[in-house]
mmCIF file with all atom_site columns, C-alpha atoms in Angstrom:
data_model
loop_
_atom_site.group_PDB
_atom_site.id
_atom_site.type_symbol
_atom_site.label_atom_id
_atom_site.label_alt_id
_atom_site.label_comp_id
_atom_site.label_asym_id
_atom_site.label_entity_id
_atom_site.label_seq_id
_atom_site.pdbx_PDB_ins_code
_atom_site.Cartn_x
_atom_site.Cartn_y
_atom_site.Cartn_z
_atom_site.occupancy
_atom_site.B_iso_or_equiv
_atom_site.pdbx_formal_charge
_atom_site.auth_seq_id
_atom_site.auth_comp_id
_atom_site.auth_asym_id
_atom_site.auth_atom_id
_atom_site.pdbx_PDB_model_num
ATOM 1   C CA . UNK A 1 1   ? 37.948 -22.807 2.246   1.00 0.00 ? 1   UNK A CA 1
ATOM 2   C CA . UNK A 1 2   ? 36.625 -21.696 -1.109  1.00 0.00 ? 2   UNK A CA 1
ATOM 3   C CA . UNK A 1 3   ? 39.327 -20.316 -3.270  1.00 0.00 ? 3   UNK A CA 1
ATOM 4   C CA . UNK A 1 4   ? 38.887 -18.162 -6.345  1.00 0.00 ? 4   UNK A CA 1
ATOM 5   C CA . UNK A 1 5   ? 42.129 -17.232 -8.044  1.00 0.00 ? 5   UNK A CA 1
ATOM 6   C CA . UNK A 1 6   ? 42.790 -14.794 -10.845 1.00 0.00 ? 6   UNK A CA 1
ATOM 7   C CA . UNK A 1 7   ? 45.756 -15.116 -13.169 1.00 0.00 ? 7   UNK A CA 1
ATOM 8   C CA . UNK A 1 8   ? 47.221 -11.652 -12.584 1.00 0.00 ? 8   UNK A CA 1
ATOM 9   C CA . UNK A 1 9   ? 46.940 -8.951  -9.906  1.00 0.00 ? 9   UNK A CA 1
ATOM 10  C CA . UNK A 1 10  ? 48.187 -6.205  -12.244 1.00 0.00 ? 10  UNK A CA 1
ATOM 11  C CA . UNK A 1 11  ? 48.243 -6.047  -16.023 1.00 0.00 ? 11  UNK A CA 1
ATOM 12  C CA . UNK A 1 12  ? 49.326 -3.314  -18.433 1.00 0.00 ? 12  UNK A CA 1
ATOM 13  C CA . UNK A 1 13  ? 48.316 -3.610  -22.081 1.00 0.00 ? 13  UNK A CA 1
ATOM 14  C CA . UNK A 1 14  ? 48.310 -1.386  -25.149 1.00 0.00 ? 14  UNK A CA 1
ATOM 15  C CA . UNK A 1 15  ? 45.265 -0.202  -27.062 1.00 0.00 ? 15  UNK A CA 1
ATOM 16  C CA . UNK A 1 16  ? 44.184 -2.802  -29.618 1.00 0.00 ? 16  UNK A CA 1
ATOM 17  C CA . UNK A 1 17  ? 45.791 -5.773  -27.883 1.00 0.00 ? 17  UNK A CA 1
ATOM 18  C CA . UNK A 1 18  ? 43.826 -8.930  -27.167 1.00 0.00 ? 18  UNK A CA 1
ATOM 19  C CA . UNK A 1 19  ? 43.662 -9.505  -23.417 1.00 0.00 ? 19  UNK A CA 1
ATOM 20  C CA . UNK A 1 20  ? 42.837 -12.690 -21.524 1.00 0.00 ? 20  UNK A CA 1
ATOM 21  C CA . UNK A 1 21  ? 41.851 -12.664 -17.854 1.00 0.00 ? 21  UNK A CA 1
ATOM 22  C CA . UNK A 1 22  ? 41.645 -16.087 -16.255 1.00 0.00 ? 22  UNK A CA 1
ATOM 23  C CA . UNK A 1 23  ? 39.692 -17.159 -13.203 1.00 0.00 ? 23  UNK A CA 1
ATOM 24  C CA . UNK A 1 24  ? 39.761 -20.542 -11.475 1.00 0.00 ? 24  UNK A CA 1
ATOM 25  C CA . UNK A 1 25  ? 37.640 -21.794 -8.570  1.00 0.00 ? 25  UNK A CA 1
ATOM 26  C CA . UNK A 1 26  ? 38.185 -24.978 -6.578  1.00 0.00 ? 26  UNK A CA 1
ATOM 27  C CA . UNK A 1 27  ? 34.733 -25.604 -5.073  1.00 0.00 ? 27  UNK A CA 1
ATOM 28  C CA . UNK A 1 28  ? 32.928 -27.192 -8.006  1.00 0.00 ? 28  UNK A CA 1
ATOM 29  C CA . UNK A 1 29  ? 30.601 -24.187 -8.274  1.00 0.00 ? 29  UNK A CA 1
ATOM 30  C CA . UNK A 1 30  ? 28.124 -24.073 -11.126 1.00 0.00 ? 30  UNK A CA 1
ATOM 31  C CA . UNK A 1 31  ? 27.978 -20.285 -11.413 1.00 0.00 ? 31  UNK A CA 1
ATOM 32  C CA . UNK A 1 32  ? 30.816 -17.950 -12.297 1.00 0.00 ? 32  UNK A CA 1
ATOM 33  C CA . UNK A 1 33  ? 30.780 -14.206 -12.850 1.00 0.00 ? 33  UNK A CA 1
ATOM 34  C CA . UNK A 1 34  ? 32.933 -11.402 -14.207 1.00 0.00 ? 34  UNK A CA 1
ATOM 35  C CA . UNK A 1 35  ? 32.474 -7.875  -12.856 1.00 0.00 ? 35  UNK A CA 1
ATOM 36  C CA . UNK A 1 36  ? 34.280 -4.626  -13.340 1.00 0.00 ? 36  UNK A CA 1
ATOM 37  C CA . UNK A 1 37  ? 34.654 -2.209  -10.449 1.00 0.00 ? 37  UNK A CA 1
ATOM 38  C CA . UNK A 1 38  ? 35.011 1.519   -11.002 1.00 0.00 ? 38  UNK A CA 1
ATOM 39  C CA . UNK A 1 39  ? 35.000 4.276   -8.351  1.00 0.00 ? 39  UNK A CA 1
ATOM 40  C CA . UNK A 1 40  ? 31.493 5.522   -7.661  1.00 0.00 ? 40  UNK A CA 1
ATOM 41  C CA . UNK A 1 41  ? 29.915 2.898   -9.905  1.00 0.00 ? 41  UNK A CA 1
ATOM 42  C CA . UNK A 1 42  ? 30.292 -0.146  -7.705  1.00 0.00 ? 42  UNK A CA 1
ATOM 43  C CA . UNK A 1 43  ? 30.314 -3.576  -9.337  1.00 0.00 ? 43  UNK A CA 1
ATOM 44  C CA . UNK A 1 44  ? 28.850 -3.984  -12.776 1.00 0.00 ? 44  UNK A CA 1
ATOM 45  C CA . UNK A 1 45  ? 28.220 -7.435  -14.186 1.00 0.00 ? 45  UNK A CA 1
ATOM 46  C CA . UNK A 1 46  ? 29.880 -8.127  -17.538 1.00 0.00 ? 46  UNK A CA 1
ATOM 47  C CA . UNK A 1 47  ? 29.032 -11.795 -18.135 1.00 0.00 ? 47  UNK A CA 1
ATOM 48  C CA . UNK A 1 48  ? 28.092 -14.806 -16.107 1.00 0.00 ? 48  UNK A CA 1
ATOM 49  C CA . UNK A 1 49  ? 27.942 -18.532 -16.665 1.00 0.00 ? 49  UNK A CA 1
ATOM 50  C CA . UNK A 1 50  ? 25.731 -21.076 -14.926 1.00 0.00 ? 50  UNK A CA 1
ATOM 51  C CA . UNK A 1 51  ? 27.239 -24.156 -16.537 1.00 0.00 ? 51  UNK A CA 1
ATOM 52  C CA . UNK A 1 52  ? 30.068 -25.304 -18.788 1.00 0.00 ? 52  UNK A CA 1
ATOM 53  C CA . UNK A 1 53  ? 29.796 -23.747 -22.249 1.00 0.00 ? 53  UNK A CA 1
ATOM 54  C CA . UNK A 1 54  ? 26.828 -21.641 -21.079 1.00 0.00 ? 54  UNK A CA 1
ATOM 55  C CA . UNK A 1 55  ? 27.071 -17.875 -20.821 1.00 0.00 ? 55  UNK A CA 1
ATOM 56  C CA . UNK A 1 56  ? 24.746 -14.944 -20.382 1.00 0.00 ? 56  UNK A CA 1
ATOM 57  C CA . UNK A 1 57  ? 25.303 -11.256 -20.902 1.00 0.00 ? 57  UNK A CA 1
ATOM 58  C CA . UNK A 1 58  ? 25.316 -9.050  -17.887 1.00 0.00 ? 58  UNK A CA 1
ATOM 59  C CA . UNK A 1 59  ? 24.748 -5.299  -17.804 1.00 0.00 ? 59  UNK A CA 1
ATOM 60  C CA . UNK A 1 60  ? 27.835 -4.174  -19.757 1.00 0.00 ? 60  UNK A CA 1
ATOM 61  C CA . UNK A 1 61  ? 28.942 -6.954  -22.168 1.00 0.00 ? 61  UNK A CA 1
ATOM 62  C CA . UNK A 1 62  ? 30.028 -4.669  -25.037 1.00 0.00 ? 62  UNK A CA 1
ATOM 63  C CA . UNK A 1 63  ? 33.699 -5.081  -25.886 1.00 0.00 ? 63  UNK A CA 1
ATOM 64  C CA . UNK A 1 64  ? 34.018 -8.329  -23.941 1.00 0.00 ? 64  UNK A CA 1
ATOM 65  C CA . UNK A 1 65  ? 33.550 -12.027 -24.531 1.00 0.00 ? 65  UNK A CA 1
ATOM 66  C CA . UNK A 1 66  ? 33.893 -15.050 -22.251 1.00 0.00 ? 66  UNK A CA 1
ATOM 67  C CA . UNK A 1 67  ? 34.774 -18.708 -22.416 1.00 0.00 ? 67  UNK A CA 1
ATOM 68  C CA . UNK A 1 68  ? 33.903 -21.566 -20.078 1.00 0.00 ? 68  UNK A CA 1
ATOM 69  C CA . UNK A 1 69  ? 35.275 -24.828 -21.404 1.00 0.00 ? 69  UNK A CA 1
ATOM 70  C CA . UNK A 1 70  ? 35.747 -26.414 -17.980 1.00 0.00 ? 70  UNK A CA 1
ATOM 71  C CA . UNK A 1 71  ? 33.626 -26.050 -14.871 1.00 0.00 ? 71  UNK A CA 1
ATOM 72  C CA . UNK A 1 72  ? 36.416 -24.587 -12.753 1.00 0.00 ? 72  UNK A CA 1
ATOM 73  C CA . UNK A 1 73  ? 37.658 -21.999 -15.250 1.00 0.00 ? 73  UNK A CA 1
ATOM 74  C CA . UNK A 1 74  ? 36.008 -18.852 -16.606 1.00 0.00 ? 74  UNK A CA 1
ATOM 75  C CA . UNK A 1 75  ? 37.928 -16.562 -18.935 1.00 0.00 ? 75  UNK A CA 1
ATOM 76  C CA . UNK A 1 76  ? 37.210 -12.952 -19.830 1.00 0.00 ? 76  UNK A CA 1
ATOM 77  C CA . UNK A 1 77  ? 38.474 -11.783 -23.215 1.00 0.00 ? 77  UNK A CA 1
ATOM 78  C CA . UNK A 1 78  ? 38.961 -8.232  -24.407 1.00 0.00 ? 78  UNK A CA 1
ATOM 79  C CA . UNK A 1 79  ? 39.142 -8.685  -28.185 1.00 0.00 ? 79  UNK A CA 1
ATOM 80  C CA . UNK A 1 80  ? 40.701 -5.258  -28.785 1.00 0.00 ? 80  UNK A CA 1
ATOM 81  C CA . UNK A 1 81  ? 41.513 -3.430  -25.579 1.00 0.00 ? 81  UNK A CA 1
ATOM 82  C CA . UNK A 1 82  ? 40.596 0.239   -25.307 1.00 0.00 ? 82  UNK A CA 1
ATOM 83  C CA . UNK A 1 83  ? 41.514 2.858   -22.721 1.00 0.00 ? 83  UNK A CA 1
ATOM 84  C CA . UNK A 1 84  ? 37.962 2.923   -21.347 1.00 0.00 ? 84  UNK A CA 1
ATOM 85  C CA . UNK A 1 85  ? 38.447 -0.695  -20.297 1.00 0.00 ? 85  UNK A CA 1
ATOM 86  C CA . UNK A 1 86  ? 41.033 0.355   -17.733 1.00 0.00 ? 86  UNK A CA 1
ATOM 87  C CA . UNK A 1 87  ? 39.476 -0.920  -14.526 1.00 0.00 ? 87  UNK A CA 1
ATOM 88  C CA . UNK A 1 88  ? 39.544 -3.452  -11.703 1.00 0.00 ? 88  UNK A CA 1
ATOM 89  C CA . UNK A 1 89  ? 38.140 -6.819  -12.827 1.00 0.00 ? 89  UNK A CA 1
ATOM 90  C CA . UNK A 1 90  ? 36.682 -9.171  -10.258 1.00 0.00 ? 90  UNK A CA 1
ATOM 91  C CA . UNK A 1 91  ? 35.757 -12.797 -10.751 1.00 0.00 ? 91  UNK A CA 1
ATOM 92  C CA . UNK A 1 92  ? 33.290 -14.609 -8.483  1.00 0.00 ? 92  UNK A CA 1
ATOM 93  C CA . UNK A 1 93  ? 31.703 -18.030 -8.153  1.00 0.00 ? 93  UNK A CA 1
ATOM 94  C CA . UNK A 1 94  ? 28.674 -19.464 -6.379  1.00 0.00 ? 94  UNK A CA 1
ATOM 95  C CA . UNK A 1 95  ? 27.109 -22.877 -5.999  1.00 0.00 ? 95  UNK A CA 1
ATOM 96  C CA . UNK A 1 96  ? 23.483 -23.729 -6.775  1.00 0.00 ? 96  UNK A CA 1
ATOM 97  C CA . UNK A 1 97  ? 20.440 -21.513 -6.619  1.00 0.00 ? 97  UNK A CA 1
ATOM 98  C CA . UNK A 1 98  ? 19.083 -22.423 -3.247  1.00 0.00 ? 98  UNK A CA 1
ATOM 99  C CA . UNK A 1 99  ? 19.713 -20.923 0.143   1.00 0.00 ? 99  UNK A CA 1
ATOM 100 C CA . UNK A 1 100 ? 21.412 -17.549 0.336   1.00 0.00 ? 100 UNK A CA 1
ATOM 101 C CA . UNK A 1 101 ? 23.610 -18.016 -2.714  1.00 0.00 ? 101 UNK A CA 1
ATOM 102 C CA . UNK A 1 102 ? 26.831 -16.446 -1.446  1.00 0.00 ? 102 UNK A CA 1
ATOM 103 C CA . UNK A 1 103 ? 29.264 -15.317 -4.107  1.00 0.00 ? 103 UNK A CA 1
ATOM 104 C CA . UNK A 1 104 ? 32.974 -15.906 -3.462  1.00 0.00 ? 104 UNK A CA 1
ATOM 105 C CA . UNK A 1 105 ? 35.360 -13.409 -5.002  1.00 0.00 ? 105 UNK A CA 1
ATOM 106 C CA . UNK A 1 106 ? 38.895 -13.507 -6.297  1.00 0.00 ? 106 UNK A CA 1
ATOM 107 C CA . UNK A 1 107 ? 41.388 -10.754 -5.357  1.00 0.00 ? 107 UNK A CA 1
ATOM 108 C CA . UNK A 1 108 ? 40.873 -8.853  -8.595  1.00 0.00 ? 108 UNK A CA 1
ATOM 109 C CA . UNK A 1 109 ? 43.005 -7.895  -11.606 1.00 0.00 ? 109 UNK A CA 1
ATOM 110 C CA . UNK A 1 110 ? 43.807 -4.238  -12.064 1.00 0.00 ? 110 UNK A CA 1
ATOM 111 C CA . UNK A 1 111 ? 44.047 -3.706  -15.819 1.00 0.00 ? 111 UNK A CA 1
ATOM 112 C CA . UNK A 1 112 ? 45.572 -0.576  -17.329 1.00 0.00 ? 112 UNK A CA 1
ATOM 113 C CA . UNK A 1 113 ? 45.192 -0.004  -21.068 1.00 0.00 ? 113 UNK A CA 1
ATOM 114 C CA . UNK A 1 114 ? 47.608 2.585   -22.481 1.00 0.00 ? 114 UNK A CA 1
ATOM 115 C CA . UNK B 2 1   ? 14.379 -2.217  -12.896 1.00 0.00 ? 1   UNK B CA 1
ATOM 116 C CA . UNK B 2 2   ? 16.620 -3.507  -10.185 1.00 0.00 ? 2   UNK B CA 1
ATOM 117 C CA . UNK B 2 3   ? 18.710 -0.878  -8.462  1.00 0.00 ? 3   UNK B CA 1
ATOM 118 C CA . UNK B 2 4   ? 20.559 -0.543  -5.179  1.00 0.00 ? 4   UNK B CA 1
ATOM 119 C CA . UNK B 2 5   ? 21.670 2.844   -3.871  1.00 0.00 ? 5   UNK B CA 1
ATOM 120 C CA . UNK B 2 6   ? 23.971 3.849   -1.047  1.00 0.00 ? 6   UNK B CA 1
ATOM 121 C CA . UNK B 2 7   ? 26.070 6.854   -0.127  1.00 0.00 ? 7   UNK B CA 1
ATOM 122 C CA . UNK B 2 8   ? 29.712 6.798   -1.189  1.00 0.00 ? 8   UNK B CA 1
ATOM 123 C CA . UNK B 2 9   ? 31.495 7.849   1.988   1.00 0.00 ? 9   UNK B CA 1
ATOM 124 C CA . UNK B 2 10  ? 31.155 7.643   5.768   1.00 0.00 ? 10  UNK B CA 1
ATOM 125 C CA . UNK B 2 11  ? 33.626 8.814   8.395   1.00 0.00 ? 11  UNK B CA 1
ATOM 126 C CA . UNK B 2 12  ? 33.295 7.840   12.067  1.00 0.00 ? 12  UNK B CA 1
ATOM 127 C CA . UNK B 2 13  ? 35.398 8.141   15.177  1.00 0.00 ? 13  UNK B CA 1
ATOM 128 C CA . UNK B 2 14  ? 37.037 5.009   16.536  1.00 0.00 ? 14  UNK B CA 1
ATOM 129 C CA . UNK B 2 15  ? 34.808 3.447   19.197  1.00 0.00 ? 15  UNK B CA 1
ATOM 130 C CA . UNK B 2 16  ? 31.606 5.025   17.862  1.00 0.00 ? 16  UNK B CA 1
ATOM 131 C CA . UNK B 2 17  ? 28.893 3.133   15.989  1.00 0.00 ? 17  UNK B CA 1
ATOM 132 C CA . UNK B 2 18  ? 28.819 3.220   12.193  1.00 0.00 ? 18  UNK B CA 1
ATOM 133 C CA . UNK B 2 19  ? 25.531 3.061   10.332  1.00 0.00 ? 19  UNK B CA 1
ATOM 134 C CA . UNK B 2 20  ? 25.605 2.414   6.595   1.00 0.00 ? 20  UNK B CA 1
ATOM 135 C CA . UNK B 2 21  ? 22.315 2.847   4.762   1.00 0.00 ? 21  UNK B CA 1
ATOM 136 C CA . UNK B 2 22  ? 21.013 1.422   1.523   1.00 0.00 ? 22  UNK B CA 1
ATOM 137 C CA . UNK B 2 23  ? 17.811 1.550   -0.513  1.00 0.00 ? 23  UNK B CA 1
ATOM 138 C CA . UNK B 2 24  ? 16.716 -1.004  -3.066  1.00 0.00 ? 24  UNK B CA 1
ATOM 139 C CA . UNK B 2 25  ? 13.947 -1.085  -5.644  1.00 0.00 ? 25  UNK B CA 1
ATOM 140 C CA . UNK B 2 26  ? 12.866 -4.704  -5.988  1.00 0.00 ? 26  UNK B CA 1
ATOM 141 C CA . UNK B 2 27  ? 10.177 -5.347  -3.395  1.00 0.00 ? 27  UNK B CA 1
ATOM 142 C CA . UNK B 2 28  ? 10.232 -9.067  -4.194  1.00 0.00 ? 28  UNK B CA 1
ATOM 143 C CA . UNK B 2 29  ? 13.869 -9.503  -3.149  1.00 0.00 ? 29  UNK B CA 1
ATOM 144 C CA . UNK B 2 30  ? 14.292 -12.644 -1.074  1.00 0.00 ? 30  UNK B CA 1
ATOM 145 C CA . UNK B 2 31  ? 17.809 -12.089 0.202   1.00 0.00 ? 31  UNK B CA 1
ATOM 146 C CA . UNK B 2 32  ? 19.715 -8.892  0.927   1.00 0.00 ? 32  UNK B CA 1
ATOM 147 C CA . UNK B 2 33  ? 23.402 -8.836  1.649   1.00 0.00 ? 33  UNK B CA 1
ATOM 148 C CA . UNK B 2 34  ? 26.271 -6.816  3.008   1.00 0.00 ? 34  UNK B CA 1
ATOM 149 C CA . UNK B 2 35  ? 29.674 -7.492  1.494   1.00 0.00 ? 35  UNK B CA 1
ATOM 150 C CA . UNK B 2 36  ? 32.964 -6.034  2.725   1.00 0.00 ? 36  UNK B CA 1
ATOM 151 C CA . UNK B 2 37  ? 35.971 -5.193  0.563   1.00 0.00 ? 37  UNK B CA 1
ATOM 152 C CA . UNK B 2 38  ? 39.251 -4.548  2.341   1.00 0.00 ? 38  UNK B CA 1
ATOM 153 C CA . UNK B 2 39  ? 42.019 -2.654  0.509   1.00 0.00 ? 39  UNK B CA 1
ATOM 154 C CA . UNK B 2 40  ? 43.564 -4.685  -2.299  1.00 0.00 ? 40  UNK B CA 1
ATOM 155 C CA . UNK B 2 41  ? 41.157 -7.595  -1.896  1.00 0.00 ? 41  UNK B CA 1
ATOM 156 C CA . UNK B 2 42  ? 38.009 -8.989  -3.406  1.00 0.00 ? 42  UNK B CA 1
ATOM 157 C CA . UNK B 2 43  ? 34.619 -8.817  -1.732  1.00 0.00 ? 43  UNK B CA 1
ATOM 158 C CA . UNK B 2 44  ? 33.679 -11.057 1.161   1.00 0.00 ? 44  UNK B CA 1
ATOM 159 C CA . UNK B 2 45  ? 30.174 -11.738 2.445   1.00 0.00 ? 45  UNK B CA 1
ATOM 160 C CA . UNK B 2 46  ? 29.750 -10.040 5.813   1.00 0.00 ? 46  UNK B CA 1
ATOM 161 C CA . UNK B 2 47  ? 26.151 -10.912 6.553   1.00 0.00 ? 47  UNK B CA 1
ATOM 162 C CA . UNK B 2 48  ? 22.800 -11.436 4.860   1.00 0.00 ? 48  UNK B CA 1
ATOM 163 C CA . UNK B 2 49  ? 19.147 -11.192 5.816   1.00 0.00 ? 49  UNK B CA 1
ATOM 164 C CA . UNK B 2 50  ? 16.150 -13.051 4.494   1.00 0.00 ? 50  UNK B CA 1
ATOM 165 C CA . UNK B 2 51  ? 13.193 -10.892 3.507   1.00 0.00 ? 51  UNK B CA 1
ATOM 166 C CA . UNK B 2 52  ? 10.867 -12.304 6.188   1.00 0.00 ? 52  UNK B CA 1
ATOM 167 C CA . UNK B 2 53  ? 13.151 -10.912 8.911   1.00 0.00 ? 53  UNK B CA 1
ATOM 168 C CA . UNK B 2 54  ? 13.258 -7.369  10.266  1.00 0.00 ? 54  UNK B CA 1
ATOM 169 C CA . UNK B 2 55  ? 16.532 -7.618  12.110  1.00 0.00 ? 55  UNK B CA 1
ATOM 170 C CA . UNK B 2 56  ? 19.586 -9.804  12.345  1.00 0.00 ? 56  UNK B CA 1
ATOM 171 C CA . UNK B 2 57  ? 22.361 -9.481  14.889  1.00 0.00 ? 57  UNK B CA 1
ATOM 172 C CA . UNK B 2 58  ? 25.807 -11.042 14.732  1.00 0.00 ? 58  UNK B CA 1
ATOM 173 C CA . UNK B 2 59  ? 28.299 -9.885  17.374  1.00 0.00 ? 59  UNK B CA 1
ATOM 174 C CA . UNK B 2 60  ? 29.065 -6.220  16.556  1.00 0.00 ? 60  UNK B CA 1
ATOM 175 C CA . UNK B 2 61  ? 26.892 -6.217  13.433  1.00 0.00 ? 61  UNK B CA 1
ATOM 176 C CA . UNK B 2 62  ? 23.178 -5.409  13.333  1.00 0.00 ? 62  UNK B CA 1
ATOM 177 C CA . UNK B 2 63  ? 21.200 -5.487  10.102  1.00 0.00 ? 63  UNK B CA 1
ATOM 178 C CA . UNK B 2 64  ? 17.810 -3.757  9.957   1.00 0.00 ? 64  UNK B CA 1
ATOM 179 C CA . UNK B 2 65  ? 15.364 -4.306  7.114   1.00 0.00 ? 65  UNK B CA 1
ATOM 180 C CA . UNK B 2 66  ? 12.394 -2.015  6.480   1.00 0.00 ? 66  UNK B CA 1
ATOM 181 C CA . UNK B 2 67  ? 10.478 -3.670  3.666   1.00 0.00 ? 67  UNK B CA 1
ATOM 182 C CA . UNK B 2 68  ? 7.853  -0.961  3.455   1.00 0.00 ? 68  UNK B CA 1
ATOM 183 C CA . UNK B 2 69  ? 10.486 1.686   2.685   1.00 0.00 ? 69  UNK B CA 1
ATOM 184 C CA . UNK B 2 70  ? 12.834 -0.776  0.929   1.00 0.00 ? 70  UNK B CA 1
ATOM 185 C CA . UNK B 2 71  ? 15.596 0.317   3.259   1.00 0.00 ? 71  UNK B CA 1
ATOM 186 C CA . UNK B 2 72  ? 18.457 -1.777  4.599   1.00 0.00 ? 72  UNK B CA 1
ATOM 187 C CA . UNK B 2 73  ? 21.032 -0.676  7.144   1.00 0.00 ? 73  UNK B CA 1
ATOM 188 C CA . UNK B 2 74  ? 24.192 -2.092  8.656   1.00 0.00 ? 74  UNK B CA 1
ATOM 189 C CA . UNK B 2 75  ? 25.246 -0.978  12.101  1.00 0.00 ? 75  UNK B CA 1
ATOM 190 C CA . UNK B 2 76  ? 28.765 -1.701  13.329  1.00 0.00 ? 76  UNK B CA 1
ATOM 191 C CA . UNK B 2 77  ? 29.132 -1.212  17.064  1.00 0.00 ? 77  UNK B CA 1
ATOM 192 C CA . UNK B 2 78  ? 32.414 -0.050  18.602  1.00 0.00 ? 78  UNK B CA 1
ATOM 193 C CA . UNK B 2 79  ? 33.996 0.671   15.221  1.00 0.00 ? 79  UNK B CA 1
ATOM 194 C CA . UNK B 2 80  ? 37.662 -0.259  15.006  1.00 0.00 ? 80  UNK B CA 1
ATOM 195 C CA . UNK B 2 81  ? 40.421 0.676   12.548  1.00 0.00 ? 81  UNK B CA 1
ATOM 196 C CA . UNK B 2 82  ? 40.130 -2.828  11.078  1.00 0.00 ? 82  UNK B CA 1
ATOM 197 C CA . UNK B 2 83  ? 36.603 -1.968  9.972   1.00 0.00 ? 83  UNK B CA 1
ATOM 198 C CA . UNK B 2 84  ? 38.004 0.466   7.391   1.00 0.00 ? 84  UNK B CA 1
ATOM 199 C CA . UNK B 2 85  ? 36.763 -0.910  4.075   1.00 0.00 ? 85  UNK B CA 1
ATOM 200 C CA . UNK B 2 86  ? 34.201 -0.481  1.344   1.00 0.00 ? 86  UNK B CA 1
ATOM 201 C CA . UNK B 2 87  ? 30.798 -1.939  2.255   1.00 0.00 ? 87  UNK B CA 1
ATOM 202 C CA . UNK B 2 88  ? 28.491 -3.074  -0.517  1.00 0.00 ? 88  UNK B CA 1
ATOM 203 C CA . UNK B 2 89  ? 24.772 -3.495  -0.127  1.00 0.00 ? 89  UNK B CA 1
ATOM 204 C CA . UNK B 2 90  ? 23.291 -6.061  -2.516  1.00 0.00 ? 90  UNK B CA 1
ATOM 205 C CA . UNK B 2 91  ? 20.038 -7.798  -3.356  1.00 0.00 ? 91  UNK B CA 1
ATOM 206 C CA . UNK B 2 92  ? 19.271 -11.084 -5.025  1.00 0.00 ? 92  UNK B CA 1
ATOM 207 C CA . UNK B 2 93  ? 18.080 -10.557 -8.572  1.00 0.00 ? 93  UNK B CA 1
ATOM 208 C CA . UNK B 2 94  ? 14.472 -11.284 -9.407  1.00 0.00 ? 94  UNK B CA 1
ATOM 209 C CA . UNK B 2 95  ? 15.360 -12.212 -13.007 1.00 0.00 ? 95  UNK B CA 1
ATOM 210 C CA . UNK B 2 96  ? 17.970 -14.815 -12.124 1.00 0.00 ? 96  UNK B CA 1
ATOM 211 C CA . UNK B 2 97  ? 18.362 -16.489 -8.748  1.00 0.00 ? 97  UNK B CA 1
ATOM 212 C CA . UNK B 2 98  ? 22.113 -16.778 -9.147  1.00 0.00 ? 98  UNK B CA 1
ATOM 213 C CA . UNK B 2 99  ? 22.626 -13.067 -9.871  1.00 0.00 ? 99  UNK B CA 1
ATOM 214 C CA . UNK B 2 100 ? 23.211 -10.417 -7.221  1.00 0.00 ? 100 UNK B CA 1
ATOM 215 C CA . UNK B 2 101 ? 22.732 -6.692  -7.802  1.00 0.00 ? 101 UNK B CA 1
ATOM 216 C CA . UNK B 2 102 ? 25.341 -4.596  -6.000  1.00 0.00 ? 102 UNK B CA 1
ATOM 217 C CA . UNK B 2 103 ? 25.210 -0.996  -4.861  1.00 0.00 ? 103 UNK B CA 1
ATOM 218 C CA . UNK B 2 104 ? 28.030 1.447   -5.490  1.00 0.00 ? 104 UNK B CA 1
ATOM 219 C CA . UNK B 2 105 ? 29.689 0.765   -2.134  1.00 0.00 ? 105 UNK B CA 1
ATOM 220 C CA . UNK B 2 106 ? 30.217 2.985   0.926   1.00 0.00 ? 106 UNK B CA 1
ATOM 221 C CA . UNK B 2 107 ? 33.809 3.699   1.898   1.00 0.00 ? 107 UNK B CA 1
ATOM 222 C CA . UNK B 2 108 ? 34.045 3.706   5.689   1.00 0.00 ? 108 UNK B CA 1
ATOM 223 C CA . UNK B 2 109 ? 36.981 5.584   7.172   1.00 0.00 ? 109 UNK B CA 1
ATOM 224 C CA . UNK B 2 110 ? 37.836 5.670   10.868  1.00 0.00 ? 110 UNK B CA 1
ATOM 225 C CA . UNK B 2 111 ? 39.109 8.779   12.652  1.00 0.00 ? 111 UNK B CA 1
ATOM 226 C CA . UNK B 2 112 ? 41.310 8.346   15.747  1.00 0.00 ? 112 UNK B CA 1
#
């Protein structure tokens, strides 16, 4: 079974703090993604990576950065957390670009910024 | 641009059929998907359909694709309380084969 794990289920941080969200997958997938999920807005792509040290901006990259030093790990960084970054963050991974390209999701991290 | 739209809520009686509808904008989409998100969990692929198909059936699930109208639907027969979840329609991105564009999700609730 593919497993995507996220470092925390719940996180509470203060405005201005630097926040790290970690994601690890165990299926040797090339592609990894970070989304945020907000009610009524669905999933919005923040960043994705198709290889180690490679990254591409998604639809809402402002205020975020990412790091992919190893194939299995993709980190999302909030350099200076703000209240409008309170959200559910979902990590996903997928392998290759052929076939139907299923994305496998972690359980999510609910981040609250006070 | 690429956009996927679906209604936010659907309520059905237990035992009835549920039909969740979705429209998409990219006529060149190769794959379209339905993902399910149960409370407190991440998304899980429920089913997918390739663009050269009109229909796909898998046990209680039926997916219909109308390419002319860019309309996708998911029918769940004999809806059970365990079907309560958020259902996301999604399409494969034209700009990047590894990207998927998700709709806003339809929250399905079941009445006794």
